[in-house]
mmCIF file of C-alpha atoms in Angstrom:
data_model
loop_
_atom_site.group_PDB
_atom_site.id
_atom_site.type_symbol
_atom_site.label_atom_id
_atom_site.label_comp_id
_atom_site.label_asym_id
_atom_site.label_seq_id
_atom_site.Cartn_x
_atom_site.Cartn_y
_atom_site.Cartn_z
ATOM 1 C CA UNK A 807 164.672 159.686 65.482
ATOM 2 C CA UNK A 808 162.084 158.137 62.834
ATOM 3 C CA UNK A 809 164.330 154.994 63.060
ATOM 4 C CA UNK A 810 163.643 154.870 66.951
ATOM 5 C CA UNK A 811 160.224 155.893 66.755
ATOM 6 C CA UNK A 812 159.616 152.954 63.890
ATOM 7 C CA UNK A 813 161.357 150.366 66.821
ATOM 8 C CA UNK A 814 159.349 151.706 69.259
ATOM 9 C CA UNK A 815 156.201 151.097 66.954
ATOM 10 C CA UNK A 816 157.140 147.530 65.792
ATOM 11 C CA UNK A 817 158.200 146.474 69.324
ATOM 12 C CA UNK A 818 154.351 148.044 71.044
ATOM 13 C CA UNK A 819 152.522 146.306 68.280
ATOM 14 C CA UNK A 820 154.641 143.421 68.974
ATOM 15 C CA UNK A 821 153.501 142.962 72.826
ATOM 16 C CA UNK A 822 150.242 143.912 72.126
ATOM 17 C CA UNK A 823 150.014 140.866 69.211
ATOM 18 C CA UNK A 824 151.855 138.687 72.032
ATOM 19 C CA UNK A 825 148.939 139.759 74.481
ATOM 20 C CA UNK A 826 146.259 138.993 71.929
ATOM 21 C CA UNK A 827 147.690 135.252 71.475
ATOM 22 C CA UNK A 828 148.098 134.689 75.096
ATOM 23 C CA UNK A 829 144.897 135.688 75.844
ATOM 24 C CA UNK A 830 143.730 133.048 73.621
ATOM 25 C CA UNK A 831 145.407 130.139 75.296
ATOM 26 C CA UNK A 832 143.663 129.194 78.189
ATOM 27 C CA UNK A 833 144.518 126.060 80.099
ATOM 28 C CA UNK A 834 142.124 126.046 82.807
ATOM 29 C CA UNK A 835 139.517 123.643 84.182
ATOM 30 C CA UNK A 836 137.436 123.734 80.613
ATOM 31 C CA UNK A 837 139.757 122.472 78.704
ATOM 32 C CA UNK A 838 140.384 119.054 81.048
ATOM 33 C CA UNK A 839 139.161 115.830 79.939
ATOM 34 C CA UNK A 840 135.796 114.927 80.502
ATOM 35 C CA UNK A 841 132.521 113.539 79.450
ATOM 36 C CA UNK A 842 129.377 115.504 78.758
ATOM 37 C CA UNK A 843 126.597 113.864 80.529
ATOM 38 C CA UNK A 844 125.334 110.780 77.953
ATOM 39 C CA UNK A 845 128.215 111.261 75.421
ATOM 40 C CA UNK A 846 129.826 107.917 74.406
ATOM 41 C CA UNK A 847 133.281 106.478 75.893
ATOM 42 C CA UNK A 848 135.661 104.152 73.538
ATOM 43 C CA UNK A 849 137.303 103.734 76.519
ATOM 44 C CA UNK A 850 134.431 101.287 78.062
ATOM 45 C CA UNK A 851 133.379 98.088 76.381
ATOM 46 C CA UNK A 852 129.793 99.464 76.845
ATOM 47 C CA UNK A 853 130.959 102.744 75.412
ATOM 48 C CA UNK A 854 128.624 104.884 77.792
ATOM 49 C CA UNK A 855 130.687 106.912 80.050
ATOM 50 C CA UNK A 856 128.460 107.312 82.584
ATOM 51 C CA UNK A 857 129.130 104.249 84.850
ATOM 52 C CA UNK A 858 126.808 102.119 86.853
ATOM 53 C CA UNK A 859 127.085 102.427 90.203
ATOM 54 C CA UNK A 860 128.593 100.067 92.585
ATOM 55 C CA UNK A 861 126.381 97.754 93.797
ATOM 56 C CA UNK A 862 125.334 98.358 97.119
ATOM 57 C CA UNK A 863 126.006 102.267 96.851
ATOM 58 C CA UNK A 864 123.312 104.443 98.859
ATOM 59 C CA UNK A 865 122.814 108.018 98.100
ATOM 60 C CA UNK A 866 123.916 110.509 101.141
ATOM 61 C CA UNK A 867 120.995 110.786 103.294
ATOM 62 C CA UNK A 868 119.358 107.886 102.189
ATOM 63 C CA UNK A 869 120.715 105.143 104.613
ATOM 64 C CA UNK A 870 117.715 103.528 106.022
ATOM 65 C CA UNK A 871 119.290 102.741 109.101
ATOM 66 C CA UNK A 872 116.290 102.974 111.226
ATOM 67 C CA UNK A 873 114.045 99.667 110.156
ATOM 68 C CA UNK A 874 110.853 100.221 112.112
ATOM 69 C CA UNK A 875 110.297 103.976 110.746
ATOM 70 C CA UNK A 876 111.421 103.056 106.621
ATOM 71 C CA UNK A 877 109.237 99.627 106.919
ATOM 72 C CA UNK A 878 106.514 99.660 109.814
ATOM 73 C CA UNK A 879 107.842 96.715 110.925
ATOM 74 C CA UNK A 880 109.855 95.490 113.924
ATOM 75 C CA UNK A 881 113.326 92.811 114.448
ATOM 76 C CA UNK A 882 110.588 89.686 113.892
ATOM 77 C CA UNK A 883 109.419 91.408 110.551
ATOM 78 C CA UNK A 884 105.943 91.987 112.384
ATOM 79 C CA UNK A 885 103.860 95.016 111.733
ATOM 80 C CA UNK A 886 104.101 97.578 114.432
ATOM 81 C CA UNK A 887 101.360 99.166 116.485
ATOM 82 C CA UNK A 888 103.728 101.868 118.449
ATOM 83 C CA UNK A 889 103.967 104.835 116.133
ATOM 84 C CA UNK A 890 107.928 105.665 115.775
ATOM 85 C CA UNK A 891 107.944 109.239 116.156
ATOM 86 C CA UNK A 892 105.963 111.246 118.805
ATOM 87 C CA UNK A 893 102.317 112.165 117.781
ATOM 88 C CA UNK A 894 102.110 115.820 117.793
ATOM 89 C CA UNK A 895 99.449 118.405 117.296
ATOM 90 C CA UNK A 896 101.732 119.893 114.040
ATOM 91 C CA UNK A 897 102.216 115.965 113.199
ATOM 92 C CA UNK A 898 98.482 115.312 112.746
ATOM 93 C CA UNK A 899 98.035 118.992 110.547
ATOM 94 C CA UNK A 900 100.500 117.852 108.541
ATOM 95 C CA UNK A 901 99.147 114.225 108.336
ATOM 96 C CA UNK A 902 95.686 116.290 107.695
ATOM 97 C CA UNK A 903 96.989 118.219 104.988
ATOM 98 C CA UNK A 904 98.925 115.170 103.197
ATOM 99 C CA UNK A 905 96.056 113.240 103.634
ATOM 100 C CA UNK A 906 93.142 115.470 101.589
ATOM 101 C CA UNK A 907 95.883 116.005 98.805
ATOM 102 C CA UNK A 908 97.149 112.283 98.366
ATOM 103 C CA UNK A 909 94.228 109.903 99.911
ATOM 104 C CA UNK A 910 91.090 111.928 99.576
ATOM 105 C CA UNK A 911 90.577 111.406 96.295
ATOM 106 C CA UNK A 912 89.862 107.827 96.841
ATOM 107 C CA UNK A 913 88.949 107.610 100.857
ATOM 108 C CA UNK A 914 87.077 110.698 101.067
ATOM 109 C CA UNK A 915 87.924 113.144 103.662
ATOM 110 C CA UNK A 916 85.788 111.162 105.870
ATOM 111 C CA UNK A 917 87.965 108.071 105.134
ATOM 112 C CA UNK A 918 84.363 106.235 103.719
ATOM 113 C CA UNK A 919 86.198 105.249 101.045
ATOM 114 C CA UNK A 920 83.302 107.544 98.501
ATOM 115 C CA UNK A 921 86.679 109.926 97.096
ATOM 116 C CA UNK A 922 85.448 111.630 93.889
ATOM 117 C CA UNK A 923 86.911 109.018 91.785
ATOM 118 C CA UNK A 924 85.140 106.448 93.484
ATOM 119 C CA UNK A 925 81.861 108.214 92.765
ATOM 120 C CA UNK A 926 83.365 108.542 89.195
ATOM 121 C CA UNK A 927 83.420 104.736 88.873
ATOM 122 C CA UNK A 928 87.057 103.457 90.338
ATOM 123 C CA UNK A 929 86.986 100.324 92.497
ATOM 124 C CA UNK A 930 85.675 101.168 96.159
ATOM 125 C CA UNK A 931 88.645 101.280 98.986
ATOM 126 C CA UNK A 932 87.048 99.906 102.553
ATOM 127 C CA UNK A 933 86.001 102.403 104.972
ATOM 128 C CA UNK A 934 87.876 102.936 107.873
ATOM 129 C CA UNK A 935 85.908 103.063 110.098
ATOM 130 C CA UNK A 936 85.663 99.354 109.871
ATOM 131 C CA UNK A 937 86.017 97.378 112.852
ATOM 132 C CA UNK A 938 88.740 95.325 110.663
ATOM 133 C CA UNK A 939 90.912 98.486 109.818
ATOM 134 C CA UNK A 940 90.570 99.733 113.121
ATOM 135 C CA UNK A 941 92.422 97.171 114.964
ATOM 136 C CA UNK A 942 95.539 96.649 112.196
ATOM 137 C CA UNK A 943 98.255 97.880 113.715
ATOM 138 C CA UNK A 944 99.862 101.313 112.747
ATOM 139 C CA UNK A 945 102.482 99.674 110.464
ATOM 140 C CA UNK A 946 100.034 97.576 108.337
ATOM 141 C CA UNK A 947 98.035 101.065 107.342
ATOM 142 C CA UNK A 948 102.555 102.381 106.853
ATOM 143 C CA UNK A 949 103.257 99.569 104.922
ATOM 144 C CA UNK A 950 99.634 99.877 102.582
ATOM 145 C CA UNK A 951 100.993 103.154 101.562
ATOM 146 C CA UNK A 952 104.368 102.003 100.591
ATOM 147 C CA UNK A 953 103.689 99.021 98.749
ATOM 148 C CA UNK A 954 99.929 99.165 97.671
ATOM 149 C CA UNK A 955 97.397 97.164 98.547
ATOM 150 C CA UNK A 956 94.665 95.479 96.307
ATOM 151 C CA UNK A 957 93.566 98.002 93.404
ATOM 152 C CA UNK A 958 95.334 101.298 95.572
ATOM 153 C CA UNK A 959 99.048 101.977 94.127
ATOM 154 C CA UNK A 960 102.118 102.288 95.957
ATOM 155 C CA UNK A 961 103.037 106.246 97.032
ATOM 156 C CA UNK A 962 106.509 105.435 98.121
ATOM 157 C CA UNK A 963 107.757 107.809 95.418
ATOM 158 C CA UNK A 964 105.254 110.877 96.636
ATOM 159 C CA UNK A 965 104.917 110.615 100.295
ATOM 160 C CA UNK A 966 107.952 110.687 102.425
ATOM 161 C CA UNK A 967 108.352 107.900 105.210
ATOM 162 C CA UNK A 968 107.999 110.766 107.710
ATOM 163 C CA UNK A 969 104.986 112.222 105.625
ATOM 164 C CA UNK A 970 103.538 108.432 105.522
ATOM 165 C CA UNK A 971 103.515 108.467 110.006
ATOM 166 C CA UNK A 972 102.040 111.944 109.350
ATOM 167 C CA UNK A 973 98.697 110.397 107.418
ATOM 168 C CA UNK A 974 98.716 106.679 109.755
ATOM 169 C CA UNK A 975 98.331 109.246 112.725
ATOM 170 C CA UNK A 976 95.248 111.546 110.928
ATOM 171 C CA UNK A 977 93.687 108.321 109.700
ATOM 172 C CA UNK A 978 93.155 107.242 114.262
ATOM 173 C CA UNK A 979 92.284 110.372 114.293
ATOM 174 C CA UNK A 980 89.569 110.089 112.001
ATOM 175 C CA UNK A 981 88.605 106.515 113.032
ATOM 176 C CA UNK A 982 88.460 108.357 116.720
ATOM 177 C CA UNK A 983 86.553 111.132 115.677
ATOM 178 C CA UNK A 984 83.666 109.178 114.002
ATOM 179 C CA UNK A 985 82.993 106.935 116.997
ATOM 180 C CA UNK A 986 83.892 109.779 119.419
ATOM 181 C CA UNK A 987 81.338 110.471 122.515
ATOM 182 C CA UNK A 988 80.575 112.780 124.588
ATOM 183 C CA UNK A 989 82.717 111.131 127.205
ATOM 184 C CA UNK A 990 85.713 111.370 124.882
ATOM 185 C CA UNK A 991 85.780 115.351 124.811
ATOM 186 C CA UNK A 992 87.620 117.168 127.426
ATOM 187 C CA UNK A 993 85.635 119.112 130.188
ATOM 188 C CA UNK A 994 86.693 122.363 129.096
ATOM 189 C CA UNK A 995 85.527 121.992 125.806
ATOM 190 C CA UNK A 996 82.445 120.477 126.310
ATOM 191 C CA UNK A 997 81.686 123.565 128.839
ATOM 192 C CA UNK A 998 82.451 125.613 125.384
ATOM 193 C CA UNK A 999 79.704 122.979 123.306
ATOM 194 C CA UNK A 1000 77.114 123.698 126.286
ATOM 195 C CA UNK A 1001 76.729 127.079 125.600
ATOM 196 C CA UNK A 1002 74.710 128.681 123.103
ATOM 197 C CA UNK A 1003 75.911 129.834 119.762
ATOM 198 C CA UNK A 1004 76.481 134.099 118.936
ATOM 199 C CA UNK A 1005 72.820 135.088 118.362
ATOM 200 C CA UNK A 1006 71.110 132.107 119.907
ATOM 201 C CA UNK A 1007 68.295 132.712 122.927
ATOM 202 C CA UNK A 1008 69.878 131.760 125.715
#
């Protein structure tokens, strides 16, 4: 019996060291061959194994297929005047909101050109309200943004191209609102401006 039971003991702490090893060997996905991002490669006459891309390549989602809304400009290379996407109420908010956080600084929320840094001593952008900016067409103001213009930098890398429309569309708006009339506001609301403020005598 002691003979059986010390088998029985030997062949238990047997499997259980076998189970221990195994357990150790893993030959899964982390132990295939690959490169930590920046290691070096001997494999590559550069020895970074990170490649370059292949020229040409364009990230998924980034296929500017669509020339006039990437560039402002049309087939002849001309700078639009038709805005590319329809001019919407939420368009201009969001144009509106883009606008104070990205051009204000500079144009004023007025579009002046007296921004806080201006008053702080950087190089005065024109107004807009200037009979000159008010007749470029809608892609010159598109492409201004992209590429700079004069002392202003590029915001390609902050504003989206859709984001971009979004401020050409609140800047008319502003140039409309500061040479508005009376004859530009809609009857119902000027009914509303006719009559007399909460509190007023009538």
């Amino acid at each position: 019996m002691r003979i059986e039971r010390h088998h029985a003991a030997i062949r238990i702490a047997a499997v259980t060291a076998l189970a221990f090893t195994a357990a150790g060997c893993r030959n899964d996905m982390q132990n295939q061959p690959k490169y930590i991002p920046l290691r070096p490669s001997e494999f590559f006459l550069d020895q970074r194994s990170a490649r370059p891309l292949p020229e040409g390549s364009v990230a998924r989602g980034h296929l500017r297929e669509n020339t006039i809304f990437e560039t402002g400009r049309g087939p002849d290379g001309q700078f639009v005047g038709a805005f590319p996407i329809p001019v919407t109420k939420e368009l201009l908010q969001r144009g509106r909101e883009r606008y104070n956080i990205y051009c204000s600084t500079c144009h004023d929320q007025l579009g002046n050109g007296l921004g806080m840094i201006v008053r702080r001593g950087y190089r005065r952008p024109p107004s807009f309200h200037i009979a000159r900016l008010k007749t470029v067409p809608n892609g010159h103001i598109y492409d201004v943004i992209t590429t700079g213009f004069g002392a202003m930098p590029d915001y390609a890398a902050q504003i989206t191209p859709a984001d971009r429309w979004a401020i050409v569309a609140y800047v008319r708006a502003l140039q409309r609102s500061q040479s508005a009339t009376a004859q530009d506001v809609p009857p119902e609301q000027m009914q509303k401006l006719r009559q007399p403020a909460q509190g007023e005598p009538q």
